[in-house]
C-alpha positions as a Python dict, from the first residue, in 0.01 Angstrom:
ca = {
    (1, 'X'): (0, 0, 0),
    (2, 'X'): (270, -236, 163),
    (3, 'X'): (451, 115, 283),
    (4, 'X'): (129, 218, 421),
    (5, 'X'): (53, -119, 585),
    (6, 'X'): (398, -114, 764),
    (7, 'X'): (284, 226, 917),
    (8, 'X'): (-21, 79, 1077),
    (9, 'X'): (178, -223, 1164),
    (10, 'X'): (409, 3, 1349),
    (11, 'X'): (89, 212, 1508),
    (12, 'X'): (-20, -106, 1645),
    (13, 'X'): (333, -243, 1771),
    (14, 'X'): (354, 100, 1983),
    (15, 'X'): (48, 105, 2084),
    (16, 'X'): (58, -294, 2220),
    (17, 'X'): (437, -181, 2402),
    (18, 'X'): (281, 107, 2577),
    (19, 'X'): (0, -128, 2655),
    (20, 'X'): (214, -410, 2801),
    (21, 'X'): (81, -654, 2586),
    (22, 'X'): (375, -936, 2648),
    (23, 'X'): (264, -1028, 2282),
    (24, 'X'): (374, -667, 2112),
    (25, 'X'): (670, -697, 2350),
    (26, 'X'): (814, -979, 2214),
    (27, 'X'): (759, -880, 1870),
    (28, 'X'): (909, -498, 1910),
    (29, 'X'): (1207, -697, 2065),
    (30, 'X'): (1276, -906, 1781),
    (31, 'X'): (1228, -600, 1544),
    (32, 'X'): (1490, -393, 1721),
    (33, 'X'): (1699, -742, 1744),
    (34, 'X'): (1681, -796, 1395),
    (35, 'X'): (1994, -725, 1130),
    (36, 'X'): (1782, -726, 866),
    (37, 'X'): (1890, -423, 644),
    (38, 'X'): (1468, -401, 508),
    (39, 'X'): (1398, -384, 936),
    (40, 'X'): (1601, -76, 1031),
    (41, 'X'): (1429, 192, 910),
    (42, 'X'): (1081, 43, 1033),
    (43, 'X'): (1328, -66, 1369),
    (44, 'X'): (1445, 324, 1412),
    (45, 'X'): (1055, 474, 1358),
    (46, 'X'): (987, 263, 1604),
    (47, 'X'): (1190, 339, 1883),
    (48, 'X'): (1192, 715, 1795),
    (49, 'X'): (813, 626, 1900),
    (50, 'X'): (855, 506, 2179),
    (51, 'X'): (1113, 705, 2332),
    (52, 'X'): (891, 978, 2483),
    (53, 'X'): (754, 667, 2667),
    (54, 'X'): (1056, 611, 2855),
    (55, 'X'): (1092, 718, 3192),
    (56, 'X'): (1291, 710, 3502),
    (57, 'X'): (1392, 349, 3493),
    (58, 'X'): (1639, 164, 3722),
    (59, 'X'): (1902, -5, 3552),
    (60, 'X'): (2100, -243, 3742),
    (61, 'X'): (2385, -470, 3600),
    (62, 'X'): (2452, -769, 3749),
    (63, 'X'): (2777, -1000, 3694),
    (64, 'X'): (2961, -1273, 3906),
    (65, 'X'): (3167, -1554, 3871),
    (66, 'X'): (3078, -1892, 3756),
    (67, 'X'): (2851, -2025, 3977),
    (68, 'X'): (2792, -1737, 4166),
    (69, 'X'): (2389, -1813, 4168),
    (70, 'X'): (2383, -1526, 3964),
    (71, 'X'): (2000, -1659, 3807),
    (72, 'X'): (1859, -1764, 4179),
    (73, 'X'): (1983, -1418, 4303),
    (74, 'X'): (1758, -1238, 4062),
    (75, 'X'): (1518, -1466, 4077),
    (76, 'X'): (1474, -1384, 4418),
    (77, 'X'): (1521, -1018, 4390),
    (78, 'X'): (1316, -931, 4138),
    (79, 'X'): (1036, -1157, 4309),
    (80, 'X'): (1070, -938, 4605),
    (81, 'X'): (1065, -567, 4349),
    (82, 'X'): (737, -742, 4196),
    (83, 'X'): (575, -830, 4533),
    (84, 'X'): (612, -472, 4643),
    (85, 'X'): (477, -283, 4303),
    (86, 'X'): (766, -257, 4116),
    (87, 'X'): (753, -407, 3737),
    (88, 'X'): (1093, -594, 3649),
    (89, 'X'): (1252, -718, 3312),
    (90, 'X'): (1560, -881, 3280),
    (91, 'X'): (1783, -888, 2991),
    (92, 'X'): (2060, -1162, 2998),
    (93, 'X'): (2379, -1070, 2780),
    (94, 'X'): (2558, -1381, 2651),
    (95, 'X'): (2880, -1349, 2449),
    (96, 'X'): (2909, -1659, 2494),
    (97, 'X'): (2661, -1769, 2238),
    (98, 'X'): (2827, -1623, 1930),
    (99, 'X'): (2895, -1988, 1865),
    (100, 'X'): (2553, -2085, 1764),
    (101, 'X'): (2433, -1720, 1697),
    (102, 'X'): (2144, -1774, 1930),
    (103, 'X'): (2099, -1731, 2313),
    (104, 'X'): (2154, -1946, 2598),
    (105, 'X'): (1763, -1988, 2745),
    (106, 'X'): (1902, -2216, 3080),
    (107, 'X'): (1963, -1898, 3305),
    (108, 'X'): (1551, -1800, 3202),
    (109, 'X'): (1471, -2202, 3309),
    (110, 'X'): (1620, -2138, 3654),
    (111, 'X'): (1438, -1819, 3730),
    (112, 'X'): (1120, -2037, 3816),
    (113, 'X'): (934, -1743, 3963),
    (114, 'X'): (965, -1461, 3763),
    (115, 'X'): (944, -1658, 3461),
    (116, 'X'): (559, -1689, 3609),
    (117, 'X'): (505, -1383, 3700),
    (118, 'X'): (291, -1122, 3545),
    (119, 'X'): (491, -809, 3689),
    (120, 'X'): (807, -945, 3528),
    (121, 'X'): (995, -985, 3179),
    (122, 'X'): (1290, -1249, 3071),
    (123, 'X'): (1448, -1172, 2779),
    (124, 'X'): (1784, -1344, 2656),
    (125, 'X'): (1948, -1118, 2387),
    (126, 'X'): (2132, -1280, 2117),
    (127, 'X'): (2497, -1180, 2041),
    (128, 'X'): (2430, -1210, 1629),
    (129, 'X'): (2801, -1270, 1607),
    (130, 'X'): (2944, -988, 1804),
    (131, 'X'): (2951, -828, 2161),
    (132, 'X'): (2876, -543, 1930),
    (133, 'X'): (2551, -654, 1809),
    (134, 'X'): (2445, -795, 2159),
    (135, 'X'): (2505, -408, 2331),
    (136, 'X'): (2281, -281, 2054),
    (137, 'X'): (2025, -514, 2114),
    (138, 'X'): (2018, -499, 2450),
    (139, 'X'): (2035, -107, 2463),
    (140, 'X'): (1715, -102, 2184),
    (141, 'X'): (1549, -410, 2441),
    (142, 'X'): (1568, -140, 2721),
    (143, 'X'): (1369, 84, 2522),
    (144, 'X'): (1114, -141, 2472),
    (145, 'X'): (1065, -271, 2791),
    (146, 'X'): (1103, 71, 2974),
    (147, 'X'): (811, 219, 2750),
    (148, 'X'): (570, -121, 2831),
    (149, 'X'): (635, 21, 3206),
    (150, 'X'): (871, -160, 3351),
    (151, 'X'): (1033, 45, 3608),
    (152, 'X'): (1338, -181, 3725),
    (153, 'X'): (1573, -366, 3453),
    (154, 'X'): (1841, -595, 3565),
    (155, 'X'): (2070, -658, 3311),
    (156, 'X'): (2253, -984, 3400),
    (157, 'X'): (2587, -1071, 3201),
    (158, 'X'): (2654, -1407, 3208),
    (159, 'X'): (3052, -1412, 3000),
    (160, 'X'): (3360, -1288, 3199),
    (161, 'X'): (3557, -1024, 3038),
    (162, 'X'): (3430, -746, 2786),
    (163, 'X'): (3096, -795, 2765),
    (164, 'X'): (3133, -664, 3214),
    (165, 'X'): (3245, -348, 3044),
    (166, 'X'): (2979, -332, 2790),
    (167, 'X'): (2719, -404, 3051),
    (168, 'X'): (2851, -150, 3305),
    (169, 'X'): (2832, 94, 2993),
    (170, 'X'): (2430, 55, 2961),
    (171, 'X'): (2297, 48, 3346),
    (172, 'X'): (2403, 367, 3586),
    (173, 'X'): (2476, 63, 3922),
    (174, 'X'): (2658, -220, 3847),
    (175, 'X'): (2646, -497, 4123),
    (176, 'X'): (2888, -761, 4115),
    (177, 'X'): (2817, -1092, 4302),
    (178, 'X'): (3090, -1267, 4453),
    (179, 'X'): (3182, -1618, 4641),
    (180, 'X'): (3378, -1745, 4944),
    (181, 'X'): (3549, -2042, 4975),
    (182, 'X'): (3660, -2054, 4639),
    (183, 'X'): (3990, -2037, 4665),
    (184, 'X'): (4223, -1702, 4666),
    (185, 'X'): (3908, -1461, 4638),
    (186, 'X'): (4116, -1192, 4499),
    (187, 'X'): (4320, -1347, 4318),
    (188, 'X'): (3970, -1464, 4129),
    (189, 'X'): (3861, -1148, 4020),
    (190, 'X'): (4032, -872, 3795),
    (191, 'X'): (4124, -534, 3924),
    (192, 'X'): (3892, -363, 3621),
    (193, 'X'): (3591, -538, 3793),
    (194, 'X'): (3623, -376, 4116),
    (195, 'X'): (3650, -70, 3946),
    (196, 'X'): (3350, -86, 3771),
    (197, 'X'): (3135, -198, 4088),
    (198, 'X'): (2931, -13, 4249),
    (199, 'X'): (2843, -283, 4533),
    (200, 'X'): (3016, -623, 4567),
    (201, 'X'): (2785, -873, 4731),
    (202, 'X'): (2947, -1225, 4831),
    (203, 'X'): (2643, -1456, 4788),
    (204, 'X'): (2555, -1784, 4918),
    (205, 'X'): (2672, -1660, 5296),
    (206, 'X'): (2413, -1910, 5453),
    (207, 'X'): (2512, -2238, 5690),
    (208, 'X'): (2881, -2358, 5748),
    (209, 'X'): (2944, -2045, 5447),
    (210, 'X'): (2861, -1765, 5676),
    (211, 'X'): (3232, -1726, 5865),
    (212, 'X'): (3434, -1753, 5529),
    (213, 'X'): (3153, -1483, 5368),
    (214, 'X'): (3196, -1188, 5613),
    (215, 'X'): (3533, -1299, 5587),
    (216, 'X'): (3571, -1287, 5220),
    (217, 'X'): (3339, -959, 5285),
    (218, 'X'): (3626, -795, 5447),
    (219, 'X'): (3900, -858, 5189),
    (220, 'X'): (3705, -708, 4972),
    (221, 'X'): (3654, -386, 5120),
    (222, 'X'): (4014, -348, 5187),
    (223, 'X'): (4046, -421, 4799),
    (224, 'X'): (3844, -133, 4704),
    (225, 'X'): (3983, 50, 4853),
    (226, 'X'): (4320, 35, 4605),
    (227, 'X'): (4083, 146, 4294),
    (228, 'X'): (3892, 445, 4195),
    (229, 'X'): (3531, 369, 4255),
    (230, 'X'): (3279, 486, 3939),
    (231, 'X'): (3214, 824, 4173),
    (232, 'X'): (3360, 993, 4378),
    (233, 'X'): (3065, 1059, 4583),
    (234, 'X'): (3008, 696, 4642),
    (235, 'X'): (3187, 443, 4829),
    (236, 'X'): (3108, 106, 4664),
    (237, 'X'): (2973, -115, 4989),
    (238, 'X'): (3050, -492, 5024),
    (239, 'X'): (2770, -703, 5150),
    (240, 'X'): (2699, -1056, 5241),
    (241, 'X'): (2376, -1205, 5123),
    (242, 'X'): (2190, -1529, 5081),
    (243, 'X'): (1949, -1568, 4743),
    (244, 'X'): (1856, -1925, 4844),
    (245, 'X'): (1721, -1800, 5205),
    (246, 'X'): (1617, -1430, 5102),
    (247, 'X'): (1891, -1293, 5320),
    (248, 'X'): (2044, -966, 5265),
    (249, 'X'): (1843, -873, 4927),
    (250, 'X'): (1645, -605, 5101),
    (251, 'X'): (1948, -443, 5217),
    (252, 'X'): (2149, -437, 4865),
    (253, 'X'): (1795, -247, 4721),
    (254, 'X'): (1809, 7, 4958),
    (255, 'X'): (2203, 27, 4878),
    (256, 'X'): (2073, 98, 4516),
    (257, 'X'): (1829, 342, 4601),
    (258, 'X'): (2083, 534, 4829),
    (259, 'X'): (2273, 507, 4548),
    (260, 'X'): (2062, 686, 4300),
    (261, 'X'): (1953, 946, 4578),
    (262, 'X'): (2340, 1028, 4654),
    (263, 'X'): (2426, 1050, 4288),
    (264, 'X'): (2097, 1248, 4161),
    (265, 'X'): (2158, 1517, 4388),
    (266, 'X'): (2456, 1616, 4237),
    (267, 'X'): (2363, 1536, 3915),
    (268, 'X'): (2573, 1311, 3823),
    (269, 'X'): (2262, 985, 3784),
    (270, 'X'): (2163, 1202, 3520),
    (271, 'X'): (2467, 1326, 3348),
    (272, 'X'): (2553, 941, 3351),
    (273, 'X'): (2246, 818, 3131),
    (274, 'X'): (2320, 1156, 2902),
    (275, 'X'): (2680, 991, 2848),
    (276, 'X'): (2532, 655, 2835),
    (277, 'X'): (2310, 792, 2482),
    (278, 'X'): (2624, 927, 2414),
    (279, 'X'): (2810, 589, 2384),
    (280, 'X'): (2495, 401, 2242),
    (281, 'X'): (2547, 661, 1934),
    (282, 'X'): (2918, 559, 1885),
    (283, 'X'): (2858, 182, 1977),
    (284, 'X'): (2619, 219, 1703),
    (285, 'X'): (2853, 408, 1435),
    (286, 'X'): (3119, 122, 1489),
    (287, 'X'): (2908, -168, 1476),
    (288, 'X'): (2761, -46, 1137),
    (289, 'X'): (3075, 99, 984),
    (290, 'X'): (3217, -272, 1073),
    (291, 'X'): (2921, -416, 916),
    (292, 'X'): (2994, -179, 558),
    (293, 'X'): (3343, -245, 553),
    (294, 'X'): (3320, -618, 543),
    (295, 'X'): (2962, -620, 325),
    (296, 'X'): (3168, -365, 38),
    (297, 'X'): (3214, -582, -280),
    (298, 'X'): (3567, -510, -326),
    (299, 'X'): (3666, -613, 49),
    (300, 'X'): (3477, -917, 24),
    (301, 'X'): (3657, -1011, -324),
    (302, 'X'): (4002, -919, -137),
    (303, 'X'): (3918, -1111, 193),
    (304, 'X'): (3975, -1449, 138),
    (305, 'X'): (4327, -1415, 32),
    (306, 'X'): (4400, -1202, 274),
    (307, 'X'): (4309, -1383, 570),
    (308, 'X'): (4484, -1650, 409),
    (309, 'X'): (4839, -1492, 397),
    (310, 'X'): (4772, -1349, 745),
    (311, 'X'): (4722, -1642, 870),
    (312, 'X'): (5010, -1816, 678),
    (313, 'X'): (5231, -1529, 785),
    (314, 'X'): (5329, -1376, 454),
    (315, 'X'): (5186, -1052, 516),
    (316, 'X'): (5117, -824, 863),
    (317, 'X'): (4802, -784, 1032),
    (318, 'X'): (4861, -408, 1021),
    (319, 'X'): (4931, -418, 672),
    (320, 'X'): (4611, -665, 567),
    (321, 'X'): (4419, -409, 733),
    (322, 'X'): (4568, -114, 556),
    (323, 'X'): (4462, -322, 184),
    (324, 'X'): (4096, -361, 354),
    (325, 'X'): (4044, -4, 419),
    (326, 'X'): (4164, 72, 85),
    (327, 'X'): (3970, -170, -123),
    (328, 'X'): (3668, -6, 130),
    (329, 'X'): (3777, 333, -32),
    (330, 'X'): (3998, 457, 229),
    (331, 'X'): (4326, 564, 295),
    (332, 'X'): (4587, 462, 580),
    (333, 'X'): (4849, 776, 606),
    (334, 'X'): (5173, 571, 692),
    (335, 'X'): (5379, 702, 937),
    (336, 'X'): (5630, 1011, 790),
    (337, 'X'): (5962, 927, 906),
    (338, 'X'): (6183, 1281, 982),
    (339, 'X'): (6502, 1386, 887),
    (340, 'X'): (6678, 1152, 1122),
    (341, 'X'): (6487, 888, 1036),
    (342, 'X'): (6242, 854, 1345),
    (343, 'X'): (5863, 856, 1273),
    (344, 'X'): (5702, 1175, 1364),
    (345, 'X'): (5515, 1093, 1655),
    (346, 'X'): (5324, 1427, 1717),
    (347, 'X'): (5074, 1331, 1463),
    (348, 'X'): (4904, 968, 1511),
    (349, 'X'): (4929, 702, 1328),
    (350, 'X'): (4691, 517, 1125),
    (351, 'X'): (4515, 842, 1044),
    (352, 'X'): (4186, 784, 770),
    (353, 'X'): (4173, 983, 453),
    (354, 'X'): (3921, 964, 211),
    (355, 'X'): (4082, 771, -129),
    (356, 'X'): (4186, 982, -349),
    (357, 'X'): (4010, 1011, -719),
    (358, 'X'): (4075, 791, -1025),
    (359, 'X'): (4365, 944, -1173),
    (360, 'X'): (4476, 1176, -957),
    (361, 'X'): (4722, 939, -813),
    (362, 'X'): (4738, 758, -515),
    (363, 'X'): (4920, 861, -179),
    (364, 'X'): (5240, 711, -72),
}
């Protein structure tokens, strides 16, 4: 009866997504954000339902620096998408929060507007511990919200480091906001950012700002032009633009939907969301083979000494790790060293083997 109950439930949850019912919404999106081992199978049905839902939908990433305006900038934009038809939801990746193992709600507080408006969805996604964890949620989130009908999804990270990568990995244009004035601009921002960009907008280029912006603006363009962009059929463009004053926001959308036009008509737009499922499936086999390896009995009963003498320094890191996989029930081939005594490096090292069977003797 309960099994049969959880069907209906989950006839009722699609049907309320593909609705837009904001209240079916939020409770598919805490389903699919949920670690609970009992919600993954009714978490899976579910977005194997709503899959044929899905359609074109525009995924932008959006990063910056500190203080960038990053929140007032899509405030602003996605205001603009909803006030000409378009349906917008916003996903806000945190790493930061793996402190409290919740997410940080101030970025939603400061986007006034759309946090009002019917046409649009704020969602923070919580990191449950792990960048890991947050790109699965947020990946699943996109589902969701793409099958309610929302057309345009900005997905805004608000850490520095990985969690750019992991973002740039989910949407197919990744806009990166910038400021002037700052300092040494370049010396500010990593080269692996530029390379991920596919537009580089120096915001806040409004008052006694504007000279140092189209100045910054300039720098930058000479900088990317030392990296590889993400395509080679698309010259990432730097722009100035103002969130506060609505300045310049109309001019980086049509940059994004030149963008998909230039890159869908050599079929690349689409051979990048194929890779993008692609990833999503081995994101996916990592975070949960993580997740068995450190919920197995056995590593669990060998963990606490061994972080202990890591830490102390009495064993390796590479050789804690070999004892994990073991107690986990596999097998790390050490390196064979050759006749001269050099490892052979033609085969790599750290290569996984099952563990061998009771008795037949372990390998050295």
């Amino acid at each position: 009866m309960s099994g049969r109950r959880g069907v209906l439930d989950l006839d009722a949850l699609e049907a309320g997504v593909v609705a837009a019912d904001r209240t079916a919404i939020g409770r598919a999106i805490t389903l699919v954000e949920s670690r609970r081992p009992a919600d993954r199978v009714r978490r899976e049905e579910l977005l194997v339902r709503l899959l044929p839902h899905v359609g074109e939908t525009q995924r932008v990433g959006v990063t910056g620096v500190p203080g960038v305006g990053k929140s007032t900038f899509i405030d602003a934009l996605g205001t603009n998408l909803t006030r000409t038809g378009h349906h917008v939801a916003v996903l806000a990746v945190d790493p930061s929060s793996t402190r409290s193992g919740g997410s940080i709600l101030g970025d939603k507080t400061r986007m006034e507007r759309l946090a009002t408006d019917p046409a649009a969805f704020i969602r923070p996604s919580p990191t449950a511990g792990t960048l890991g964890g947050v790109t699965r949620a947020t990946r699943e989130t996109m589902v969701v919200v793409e099958a309610a009908g929302y057309d345009v999804v900005l997905v805004e990270t608000v850490g520095v480091g990985q969690s750019e990568t992991a973002v740039a990995g989910m949407v197919v244009f990744f806009l990166v906001l910038m400021l002037a004035g700052a300092g040494d601009e370049l010396q500010g921002i990593k080269k692996g950012i530029l390379e991920l960009a596919d537009l580089i907008a120096i915001n806040k280029a409004e008052g006694d700002n504007l000279v140092a912006a189209k100045r910054a603006a300039g720098d930058y363009a000479n900088a990317l032009h030392l990296v590889t962009p993400p395509s080679a059929t698309w010259q990432p463009p730097v722009v100035t633009c103002s969130a506060l004053q609505d300045v310049g926001l109309d001019t980086i959308w049509e940059q994004i939907v030149a963008h998909r036009e230039r890159l869908s008509a050599t079929g690349e737009w689409e051979e990048r969301r194929r890779h993008q499922q692609l990833r999503w499936m081995w994101s996916m086999v990592e975070d949960r083979l993580l997740g068995a390896v450190r919920s197995h009995p056995a590593v669990a009963a060998a963990l606490g000494g061994l972080e202990a003498d890591v830490v102390e320094g009495r064993v390796t890191p590479t050789l804690a790790a070999g004892r994990i996989l073991r107690a986990f029930g596999l097998t790390q081939q050490p390196e064979e060293p050759d006749a001269a005594g050099q490892s052979d490096l033609a085969e790599p090292a750290g290569r996984l083997e099952p563990a061998e069977q009771p008795g037949a003797g372990a390998r050295g």
